[in-house]
Amino acid sequence: MTDSRPRHAPIQFSVNDDCLEIGGLPLTRLAQRAGKTPFYAYDRQRLTDRVAFLRQHLPAEIHLHYAMKANPMPAVVQHMARLVDGLDVASAGEMKVALDTPMPPGEISFAGPGKSDSELSCAIAAGIVLNMESEQEMERIAILGEYLGVRPKVAVRVNPDFELKSSSMKMGGGPKQFGVDAERVPAMLARLGRLALDFEGFHIFSGSQNLRVAALQEAHEKTFQLGIALAKHAPAPVRMLNIGGGFGTPYFPGDEALDLAAVGENLRRLIPGVRQALPEARIVIELGRYLVAEAGIYVCRVLERKESRGQIFLITDGGLHHHLAASGNFGQVIRKNYPVMVGNRVQGTDREVVSVVGPLCTPLDLLADRMEMSRAEAGDLIVVFQSGAYGLTASPTAFLSHPPPMEMLV
Ligand SMILES: *Cc1c(COP(=O)(O)O)cnc(C)c1O
């Protein structure tokens, strides 16, 4: 009989002497280097390899941007800035980190609703492209530009009239706080032409965390159509068409890695039409998690093995305050396990089914729910994979006042 339960997609980290290796170091050694647990470790070679993999499969015309909110650790952003063609920021804090990298400011864009005057002013002065989320924001940008004596570079973020199907996080279509409804964009562009603004183009981001090729292919086709249609109303040629991203990461049992070759093939089919309609446009894809998630692990230490009514709990020093997503409380509807293992006993001698929990006083503080792994003792290291994106900075680190984890780029 075959076991038909869904499994996690295979994990690619190397193992030596039954111990996981990251960045060429055994995990136990890395924990010694860290000096304390818990910690996040990001593997720089894997970041580099991931960008190369994208370059291999996507058409050469595509400009690749890193959406920094997935992992804004300055060392990671510095590394990524040397590999990609642009950075996307969503706050003044991220903008500061981005401007410390060698990336030219004209290749940095700033999206997000609710940008403050102070954030807008800094971005205008820096020469960053502002992805405008509303007509009101456009008016504020024009006034601030005049005050600063700098012509702001702007793009219109469009809330498309379609959705990215089967995306777990829809960011466009229907009523949204993001972008300007597509049907209102022509009027906005007419007004834009009368303001002292440099028009760059459009930003059309329809959704996140998508593993389905057909859905992405359809979104790309519709996005290009929309960009080309709106360009007819633009006050200047479109120099940038940002078609979003949304490439997903296989986190849960049954998830399969995105077929990037098929996504690239479809883009290759569509690009000649775009080239013809928008000859000056650079075509941008912005990715967060796809670039960084699989390069990162979260590591915590077993403090105690505890048995309760036949179930084994590994109580660790890590938990949802450091890694909300792995606990299932970051937008998941039904909690599913991330890939988790005992990193210093990958196969082990005995296997058992355990739940891995943290030190917080809530049953939500769960890193693995009844998963099979090797038998662990106090002192062993638990590893949560696929943790390079939306880990530390997407977690409520102040909850229960434990210290934050450290982060390392290895
Ligand atoms: C968050 C965000 C991204 C990155 O999304 P991922 O799912 O991490 O790839 C890209 N673009 C915009 C506008 C975003 O808000």
Tab-separated table of C-alpha atoms and ligand atoms in Angstrom:
chain	number	residue	atom	x	y	z
A	1	MET	CA	0.000	0.000	0.000
A	2	THR	CA	1.298	3.431	-0.841
A	3	ASP	CA	1.005	6.293	1.555
A	4	SER	CA	-1.207	8.844	-0.213
A	5	ARG	CA	-0.974	11.612	2.383
A	6	PRO	CA	0.269	14.837	0.828
A	7	ARG	CA	3.942	15.495	1.450
A	8	HIS	CA	6.132	18.544	1.535
A	9	ALA	CA	8.015	19.376	-1.652
A	10	PRO	CA	11.605	18.084	-1.328
A	11	ILE	CA	14.025	20.249	0.654
A	12	GLN	CA	17.353	20.874	-1.082
A	13	PHE	CA	19.738	21.491	1.836
A	14	SER	CA	22.739	19.190	2.119
A	15	VAL	CA	23.240	16.803	5.035
A	16	ASN	CA	26.521	15.500	6.412
A	17	ASP	CA	26.816	12.972	9.232
A	18	ASP	CA	23.040	13.249	9.795
A	19	CYS	CA	23.405	16.994	10.428
A	20	LEU	CA	22.002	19.677	8.160
A	21	GLU	CA	24.505	22.040	6.512
A	22	ILE	CA	23.894	25.640	5.641
A	23	GLY	CA	26.402	27.873	3.881
A	24	GLY	CA	28.863	24.960	4.084
A	25	LEU	CA	28.674	24.800	7.896
A	26	PRO	CA	27.092	22.073	10.010
A	27	LEU	CA	24.026	23.401	11.796
A	28	THR	CA	25.533	22.653	15.207
A	29	ARG	CA	28.559	24.771	14.311
A	30	LEU	CA	26.327	27.546	13.023
A	31	ALA	CA	24.462	27.552	16.337
A	32	GLN	CA	27.810	27.902	18.119
A	33	ARG	CA	28.699	30.781	15.821
A	34	ALA	CA	25.366	32.439	16.566
A	35	GLY	CA	26.088	32.077	20.266
A	36	LYS	CA	22.418	31.710	21.063
A	37	THR	CA	19.164	30.328	19.823
A	38	PRO	CA	16.753	31.002	18.234
A	39	PHE	CA	18.124	32.458	15.020
A	40	TYR	CA	17.377	32.896	11.356
A	41	ALA	CA	20.073	31.935	8.858
A	42	TYR	CA	19.988	32.925	5.190
A	43	ASP	CA	22.214	31.167	2.679
A	44	ARG	CA	23.754	33.699	0.281
A	45	GLN	CA	24.656	31.106	-2.332
A	46	ARG	CA	21.034	30.013	-2.515
A	47	LEU	CA	19.950	33.637	-3.015
A	48	THR	CA	22.445	33.954	-5.857
A	49	ASP	CA	21.337	30.644	-7.371
A	50	ARG	CA	17.687	31.630	-7.258
A	51	VAL	CA	18.270	34.817	-9.218
A	52	ALA	CA	20.325	32.849	-11.782
A	53	PHE	CA	17.487	30.332	-12.077
A	54	LEU	CA	15.032	33.152	-12.803
A	55	ARG	CA	17.368	34.699	-15.369
A	56	GLN	CA	17.653	31.321	-17.045
A	57	HIS	CA	13.906	30.834	-17.407
A	58	LEU	CA	12.517	34.335	-17.872
A	59	PRO	CA	12.982	36.307	-21.102
A	60	ALA	CA	16.127	38.445	-21.072
A	61	GLU	CA	14.021	41.628	-21.416
A	62	ILE	CA	12.459	41.148	-17.998
A	63	HIS	CA	13.817	43.409	-15.276
A	64	LEU	CA	13.828	41.616	-11.968
A	65	HIS	CA	12.998	43.608	-8.831
A	66	TYR	CA	13.264	42.498	-5.231
A	67	ALA	CA	10.262	43.435	-3.075
A	68	MET	CA	12.128	44.101	0.141
A	69	LYS	CA	9.351	43.593	2.622
A	70	ALA	CA	9.769	39.838	2.208
A	71	ASN	CA	13.133	40.131	3.960
A	72	PRO	CA	14.498	43.589	4.720
A	73	MET	CA	17.593	42.464	6.661
A	74	PRO	CA	20.203	44.988	5.440
A	75	ALA	CA	22.824	42.344	4.632
A	76	VAL	CA	20.290	40.391	2.564
A	77	VAL	CA	19.199	43.536	0.717
A	78	GLN	CA	22.830	44.465	0.004
A	79	HIS	CA	23.397	41.017	-1.431
A	80	MET	CA	20.218	41.108	-3.514
A	81	ALA	CA	20.936	44.622	-4.788
A	82	ARG	CA	23.998	43.296	-6.609
A	83	LEU	CA	21.960	40.573	-8.308
A	84	VAL	CA	18.658	42.158	-9.322
A	85	ASP	CA	17.755	45.164	-11.486
A	86	GLY	CA	15.700	47.101	-8.966
A	87	LEU	CA	14.304	47.216	-5.445
A	88	ASP	CA	10.723	47.812	-4.328
A	89	VAL	CA	10.193	49.429	-0.960
A	90	ALA	CA	7.061	50.010	1.082
A	91	SER	CA	8.156	52.399	3.849
A	92	ALA	CA	10.725	55.041	4.747
A	93	GLY	CA	12.595	52.415	6.754
A	94	GLU	CA	12.921	50.114	3.748
A	95	MET	CA	13.807	53.078	1.544
A	96	LYS	CA	16.719	53.928	3.827
A	97	VAL	CA	18.095	50.383	3.568
A	98	ALA	CA	17.603	50.398	-0.220
A	99	LEU	CA	19.411	53.726	-0.627
A	100	ASP	CA	22.404	52.334	1.265
A	101	THR	CA	22.875	49.738	-1.501
A	102	PRO	CA	24.569	50.409	-4.858
A	103	MET	CA	21.152	50.342	-6.608
A	104	PRO	CA	20.520	53.571	-8.587
A	105	PRO	CA	17.552	55.455	-7.047
A	106	GLY	CA	15.757	55.452	-10.418
A	107	GLU	CA	15.568	51.661	-10.135
A	108	ILE	CA	13.968	51.820	-6.693
A	109	SER	CA	10.201	52.135	-6.479
A	110	PHE	CA	8.009	52.909	-3.499
A	111	ALA	CA	4.492	51.442	-3.365
A	112	GLY	CA	1.877	51.180	-0.653
A	113	PRO	CA	-1.192	53.067	0.518
A	114	GLY	CA	-0.847	55.711	3.189
A	115	LYS	CA	2.551	57.189	2.408
A	116	SER	CA	3.204	60.148	4.688
A	117	ASP	CA	4.325	63.567	3.427
A	118	SER	CA	7.677	62.948	5.044
A	119	GLU	CA	8.077	59.590	3.269
A	120	LEU	CA	7.035	61.135	-0.051
A	121	SER	CA	9.443	64.049	0.383
A	122	CYS	CA	12.388	61.758	1.118
A	123	ALA	CA	11.560	59.626	-1.913
A	124	ILE	CA	11.190	62.635	-4.225
A	125	ALA	CA	14.490	64.094	-3.040
A	126	ALA	CA	16.187	60.717	-3.507
A	127	GLY	CA	14.856	60.320	-7.060
A	128	ILE	CA	12.909	57.165	-6.300
A	129	VAL	CA	9.901	56.210	-8.456
A	130	LEU	CA	6.649	56.654	-6.552
A	131	ASN	CA	3.951	54.120	-7.356
A	132	MET	CA	0.898	56.291	-6.717
A	133	GLU	CA	-1.975	54.592	-4.968
A	134	SER	CA	-4.621	57.316	-5.369
A	135	GLU	CA	-5.465	60.584	-7.081
A	136	GLN	CA	-5.030	62.398	-3.770
A	137	GLU	CA	-1.551	61.010	-3.390
A	138	MET	CA	-0.720	62.338	-6.874
A	139	GLU	CA	-1.822	65.851	-5.870
A	140	ARG	CA	0.275	65.686	-2.683
A	141	ILE	CA	3.309	64.484	-4.639
A	142	ALA	CA	2.977	67.384	-7.093
A	143	ILE	CA	2.808	69.944	-4.264
A	144	LEU	CA	5.755	68.379	-2.435
A	145	GLY	CA	7.794	68.257	-5.641
A	146	GLU	CA	7.182	71.928	-6.251
A	147	TYR	CA	8.148	72.759	-2.670
A	148	LEU	CA	11.344	70.704	-2.927
A	149	GLY	CA	12.208	72.007	-6.403
A	150	VAL	CA	12.454	68.446	-7.754
A	151	ARG	CA	10.292	66.862	-10.455
A	152	PRO	CA	8.940	63.638	-8.909
A	153	LYS	CA	9.128	60.386	-10.876
A	154	VAL	CA	5.779	58.684	-10.731
A	155	ALA	CA	3.975	55.570	-11.877
A	156	VAL	CA	0.302	54.807	-11.470
A	157	ARG	CA	-0.517	51.728	-9.483
A	158	VAL	CA	-3.588	50.268	-11.115
A	159	ASN	CA	-6.201	48.210	-9.328
A	160	PRO	CA	-6.967	45.902	-12.250
A	161	ASP	CA	-10.435	44.855	-13.304
A	162	PHE	CA	-9.450	41.187	-12.873
A	163	GLU	CA	-8.093	39.019	-10.077
A	164	LEU	CA	-5.122	36.687	-9.917
A	165	LYS	CA	-6.993	33.396	-9.706
A	166	SER	CA	-6.097	30.889	-6.991
A	167	SER	CA	-3.791	33.347	-5.323
A	168	SER	CA	-3.940	33.055	-1.552
A	169	MET	CA	-3.546	36.820	-1.181
A	170	LYS	CA	-5.469	38.879	-3.717
A	171	MET	CA	-4.064	42.350	-4.122
A	172	GLY	CA	-6.135	43.545	-7.049
A	173	GLY	CA	-9.601	43.249	-8.571
A	174	GLY	CA	-12.820	44.366	-6.906
A	175	PRO	CA	-12.732	47.109	-4.296
A	176	LYS	CA	-9.211	47.438	-2.861
A	177	GLN	CA	-7.163	49.859	-0.789
A	178	PHE	CA	-4.335	49.338	-3.296
A	179	GLY	CA	-3.979	51.307	-6.493
A	180	VAL	CA	-6.421	53.284	-8.584
A	181	ASP	CA	-9.394	51.483	-10.112
A	182	ALA	CA	-8.521	50.819	-13.763
A	183	GLU	CA	-11.615	52.657	-15.030
A	184	ARG	CA	-10.507	55.835	-13.231
A	185	VAL	CA	-6.944	55.796	-14.540
A	186	PRO	CA	-7.619	57.634	-17.848
A	187	ALA	CA	-8.971	60.701	-15.998
A	188	MET	CA	-6.060	60.553	-13.575
A	189	LEU	CA	-3.581	60.450	-16.461
A	190	ALA	CA	-5.182	63.531	-18.024
A	191	ARG	CA	-4.665	65.389	-14.764
A	192	LEU	CA	-1.142	63.993	-14.402
A	193	GLY	CA	-0.225	65.561	-17.740
A	194	ARG	CA	-0.990	69.018	-16.292
A	195	LEU	CA	1.174	68.532	-13.187
A	196	ALA	CA	4.944	68.870	-12.863
A	197	LEU	CA	5.478	65.118	-12.665
A	198	ASP	CA	7.669	62.750	-14.683
A	199	PHE	CA	5.486	59.876	-15.830
A	200	GLU	CA	7.270	56.528	-15.717
A	201	GLY	CA	4.474	54.056	-16.312
A	202	PHE	CA	2.218	51.567	-14.602
A	203	HIS	CA	2.365	49.179	-11.683
A	204	ILE	CA	-0.188	46.387	-11.894
A	205	PHE	CA	0.118	43.865	-9.051
A	206	SER	CA	-2.709	41.390	-8.803
A	207	GLY	CA	-1.760	38.899	-6.118
A	208	SER	CA	0.724	36.927	-4.104
A	209	GLN	CA	1.737	33.330	-3.315
A	210	ASN	CA	0.591	31.671	-6.513
A	211	LEU	CA	1.831	28.214	-7.473
A	212	ARG	CA	-0.474	27.709	-10.464
A	213	VAL	CA	1.058	28.348	-13.863
A	214	ALA	CA	-2.277	28.793	-15.658
A	215	ALA	CA	-3.388	31.516	-13.249
A	216	LEU	CA	-0.119	33.425	-13.644
A	217	GLN	CA	-0.185	33.071	-17.422
A	218	GLU	CA	-3.697	34.451	-17.560
A	219	ALA	CA	-2.781	37.323	-15.221
A	220	HIS	CA	0.267	38.208	-17.327
A	221	GLU	CA	-1.772	38.293	-20.507
A	222	LYS	CA	-4.482	40.480	-18.955
A	223	THR	CA	-1.907	42.722	-17.299
A	224	PHE	CA	-0.175	43.440	-20.596
A	225	GLN	CA	-3.533	44.118	-22.263
A	226	LEU	CA	-4.493	46.535	-19.507
A	227	GLY	CA	-1.120	48.299	-19.595
A	228	ILE	CA	-1.324	48.725	-23.359
A	229	ALA	CA	-4.917	50.007	-23.193
A	230	LEU	CA	-4.112	52.534	-20.446
A	231	ALA	CA	-0.973	53.721	-22.242
A	232	LYS	CA	-3.220	55.300	-24.903
A	233	HIS	CA	-4.295	57.829	-22.240
A	234	ALA	CA	-0.799	58.499	-20.904
A	235	PRO	CA	0.758	61.971	-21.128
A	236	ALA	CA	4.127	60.488	-22.155
A	237	PRO	CA	5.467	57.174	-23.445
A	238	VAL	CA	5.410	54.350	-20.922
A	239	ARG	CA	8.976	53.797	-19.742
A	240	MET	CA	8.152	51.154	-17.144
A	241	LEU	CA	5.491	48.489	-16.964
A	242	ASN	CA	5.623	46.636	-13.663
A	243	ILE	CA	3.477	43.513	-14.020
A	244	GLY	CA	3.751	42.466	-10.368
A	245	GLY	CA	4.907	39.027	-9.342
A	246	GLY	CA	3.102	36.664	-7.083
A	247	PHE	CA	5.326	33.629	-7.755
A	248	GLY	CA	4.620	31.259	-4.880
A	249	THR	CA	6.687	29.131	-2.514
A	250	PRO	CA	5.708	25.535	-1.718
A	251	TYR	CA	5.196	25.761	2.044
A	252	PHE	CA	2.699	23.023	2.836
A	253	PRO	CA	2.157	19.310	2.216
A	254	GLY	CA	0.822	18.858	-1.312
A	255	ASP	CA	2.291	22.140	-2.611
A	256	GLU	CA	4.475	21.749	-5.673
A	257	ALA	CA	7.135	24.181	-6.845
A	258	LEU	CA	6.023	26.624	-9.515
A	259	ASP	CA	6.818	25.557	-13.085
A	260	LEU	CA	8.932	28.600	-13.870
A	261	ALA	CA	9.861	27.411	-17.361
A	262	ALA	CA	6.183	27.458	-18.366
A	263	VAL	CA	5.736	30.952	-16.914
A	264	GLY	CA	8.784	32.110	-18.867
A	265	GLU	CA	7.601	30.520	-22.095
A	266	ASN	CA	4.292	32.338	-21.900
A	267	LEU	CA	6.073	35.640	-21.280
A	268	ARG	CA	8.290	35.006	-24.276
A	269	ARG	CA	5.126	34.588	-26.367
A	270	LEU	CA	3.593	37.822	-25.055
A	271	ILE	CA	6.574	40.156	-25.049
A	272	PRO	CA	6.810	40.899	-28.807
A	273	GLY	CA	3.283	42.364	-28.713
A	274	VAL	CA	4.186	44.529	-25.737
A	275	ARG	CA	7.422	45.646	-27.415
A	276	GLN	CA	5.448	46.761	-30.417
A	277	ALA	CA	2.817	48.676	-28.446
A	278	LEU	CA	5.173	50.113	-25.797
A	279	PRO	CA	8.603	50.293	-27.430
A	280	GLU	CA	10.194	52.322	-24.610
A	281	ALA	CA	8.886	50.274	-21.700
A	282	ARG	CA	11.106	48.173	-19.497
A	283	ILE	CA	9.048	45.280	-18.238
A	284	VAL	CA	9.466	44.657	-14.538
A	285	ILE	CA	8.566	41.647	-12.421
A	286	GLU	CA	8.723	42.236	-8.687
A	287	LEU	CA	9.250	39.265	-6.427
A	288	GLY	CA	9.592	38.907	-2.690
A	289	ARG	CA	9.189	35.436	-1.295
A	290	TYR	CA	10.166	33.614	-4.496
A	291	LEU	CA	13.630	35.153	-4.241
A	292	VAL	CA	14.308	34.639	-0.556
A	293	ALA	CA	11.926	32.197	1.173
A	294	GLU	CA	13.751	28.989	0.341
A	295	ALA	CA	17.169	30.384	1.250
A	296	GLY	CA	16.236	30.853	4.886
A	297	ILE	CA	15.814	28.649	7.942
A	298	TYR	CA	14.611	29.392	11.449
A	299	VAL	CA	16.372	27.466	14.194
A	300	CYS	CA	15.316	26.995	17.796
A	301	ARG	CA	16.416	24.652	20.566
A	302	VAL	CA	14.444	21.965	22.376
A	303	LEU	CA	14.169	22.894	26.041
A	304	GLU	CA	12.034	19.998	27.179
A	305	ARG	CA	10.283	16.866	25.981
A	306	LYS	CA	6.870	16.638	27.489
A	307	GLU	CA	4.223	13.965	27.235
A	308	SER	CA	0.558	14.726	27.674
A	309	ARG	CA	-2.076	12.030	27.292
A	310	GLY	CA	-0.077	10.102	24.763
A	311	GLN	CA	1.110	13.065	22.698
A	312	ILE	CA	4.734	14.246	22.700
A	313	PHE	CA	5.438	17.974	22.804
A	314	LEU	CA	8.873	19.379	22.113
A	315	ILE	CA	8.959	22.652	23.993
A	316	THR	CA	11.431	25.025	22.373
A	317	ASP	CA	12.834	28.503	22.886
A	318	GLY	CA	11.324	29.641	19.554
A	319	GLY	CA	7.766	30.264	18.514
A	320	LEU	CA	5.167	32.460	16.902
A	321	HIS	CA	6.659	35.651	18.325
A	322	HIS	CA	9.574	35.044	15.916
A	323	HIS	CA	7.843	33.141	13.151
A	324	LEU	CA	4.172	33.906	12.947
A	325	ALA	CA	3.830	32.375	9.485
A	326	ALA	CA	5.064	28.927	10.548
A	327	SER	CA	2.602	28.954	13.443
A	328	GLY	CA	-0.216	29.291	10.926
A	329	ASN	CA	-1.366	32.678	12.174
A	330	PHE	CA	-0.187	34.842	9.254
A	331	GLY	CA	-3.175	34.702	6.964
A	332	GLN	CA	-3.649	30.932	6.736
A	333	VAL	CA	-7.252	29.797	6.837
A	334	ILE	CA	-6.547	26.215	7.851
A	335	ARG	CA	-3.327	25.645	9.762
A	336	LYS	CA	-0.817	23.470	7.922
A	337	ASN	CA	2.735	22.540	8.841
A	338	TYR	CA	5.765	24.152	7.286
A	339	PRO	CA	8.572	21.641	6.628
A	340	VAL	CA	10.179	21.127	10.049
A	341	MET	CA	12.903	18.710	11.177
A	342	VAL	CA	15.423	18.008	13.904
A	343	GLY	CA	18.364	19.592	12.135
A	344	ASN	CA	21.136	17.791	14.013
A	345	ARG	CA	19.427	14.387	13.656
A	346	VAL	CA	18.009	14.454	10.171
A	347	GLN	CA	17.225	10.728	9.982
A	348	GLY	CA	17.947	9.873	13.625
A	349	THR	CA	17.735	6.376	15.013
A	350	ASP	CA	14.086	6.447	16.066
A	351	ARG	CA	11.258	8.329	14.421
A	352	GLU	CA	8.207	9.621	16.249
A	353	VAL	CA	5.234	11.918	15.810
A	354	VAL	CA	5.578	15.119	17.832
A	355	SER	CA	4.246	18.628	18.145
A	356	VAL	CA	6.786	21.435	18.340
A	357	VAL	CA	5.668	24.366	20.476
A	358	GLY	CA	7.151	27.587	21.795
A	359	PRO	CA	7.265	29.230	25.216
A	360	LEU	CA	4.249	31.506	24.768
A	361	CYS	CA	1.126	31.091	26.862
A	362	THR	CA	-1.206	30.375	23.961
A	363	PRO	CA	-2.130	27.186	22.113
A	364	LEU	CA	-1.509	29.133	18.885
A	365	ASP	CA	2.224	28.923	19.608
A	366	LEU	CA	2.711	25.850	17.475
A	367	LEU	CA	5.564	25.339	14.989
A	368	ALA	CA	4.678	21.773	14.027
A	369	ASP	CA	1.459	19.928	14.696
A	370	ARG	CA	1.878	16.144	15.044
A	371	MET	CA	4.658	15.759	12.494
A	372	GLU	CA	6.897	12.765	12.035
A	373	MET	CA	10.552	13.471	12.778
A	374	SER	CA	13.527	11.857	14.452
A	375	ARG	CA	13.369	11.485	18.222
A	376	ALA	CA	14.715	14.681	19.800
A	377	GLU	CA	16.055	15.440	23.247
A	378	ALA	CA	16.562	18.682	25.138
A	379	GLY	CA	19.405	20.578	23.436
A	380	ASP	CA	18.591	19.410	19.911
A	381	LEU	CA	18.001	21.952	17.171
A	382	ILE	CA	14.643	22.284	15.425
A	383	VAL	CA	14.731	23.730	11.916
A	384	VAL	CA	11.821	25.359	10.122
A	385	PHE	CA	12.475	25.550	6.361
A	386	GLN	CA	11.091	28.012	3.789
A	387	SER	CA	11.651	30.741	6.365
A	388	GLY	CA	13.602	33.364	4.440
A	389	ALA	CA	10.511	35.493	3.709
A	390	TYR	CA	7.927	37.031	6.017
A	391	GLY	CA	9.668	35.566	9.057
A	392	LEU	CA	11.116	37.872	11.654
A	393	THR	CA	9.690	41.169	10.440
A	394	ALA	CA	6.225	39.694	9.938
A	395	SER	CA	6.077	38.452	13.537
A	396	PRO	CA	4.888	40.021	16.806
A	397	THR	CA	8.310	40.023	18.478
A	398	ALA	CA	7.123	42.060	21.456
A	399	PHE	CA	4.457	39.525	22.396
A	400	LEU	CA	5.410	38.083	25.823
A	401	SER	CA	8.616	40.146	25.950
A	402	HIS	CA	11.088	37.437	25.000
A	403	PRO	CA	14.239	38.663	23.235
A	404	PRO	CA	14.179	38.770	19.420
A	405	PRO	CA	16.058	36.106	17.431
A	406	MET	CA	19.276	37.011	15.694
A	407	GLU	CA	19.717	36.910	11.924
A	408	MET	CA	22.734	35.808	9.910
A	409	LEU	CA	23.621	35.824	6.260
A	410	VAL	CA	25.859	32.814	5.777
B	1	LIG	C1	4.341	42.350	-0.982
B	1	LIG	C2	4.464	42.794	-2.357
B	1	LIG	C3	5.248	42.066	-3.260
B	1	LIG	C4	5.948	40.799	-2.901
B	1	LIG	O1	5.062	39.726	-2.783
B	1	LIG	P1	5.646	38.240	-2.673
B	1	LIG	O2	4.464	37.375	-2.508
B	1	LIG	O3	6.551	38.212	-1.490
B	1	LIG	O4	6.402	37.974	-3.919
B	1	LIG	C5	5.363	42.546	-4.537
B	1	LIG	N1	4.760	43.690	-4.908
B	1	LIG	C6	3.985	44.416	-4.062
B	1	LIG	C7	3.338	45.642	-4.541
B	1	LIG	C8	3.813	43.992	-2.769
B	1	LIG	O5	3.044	44.686	-1.947
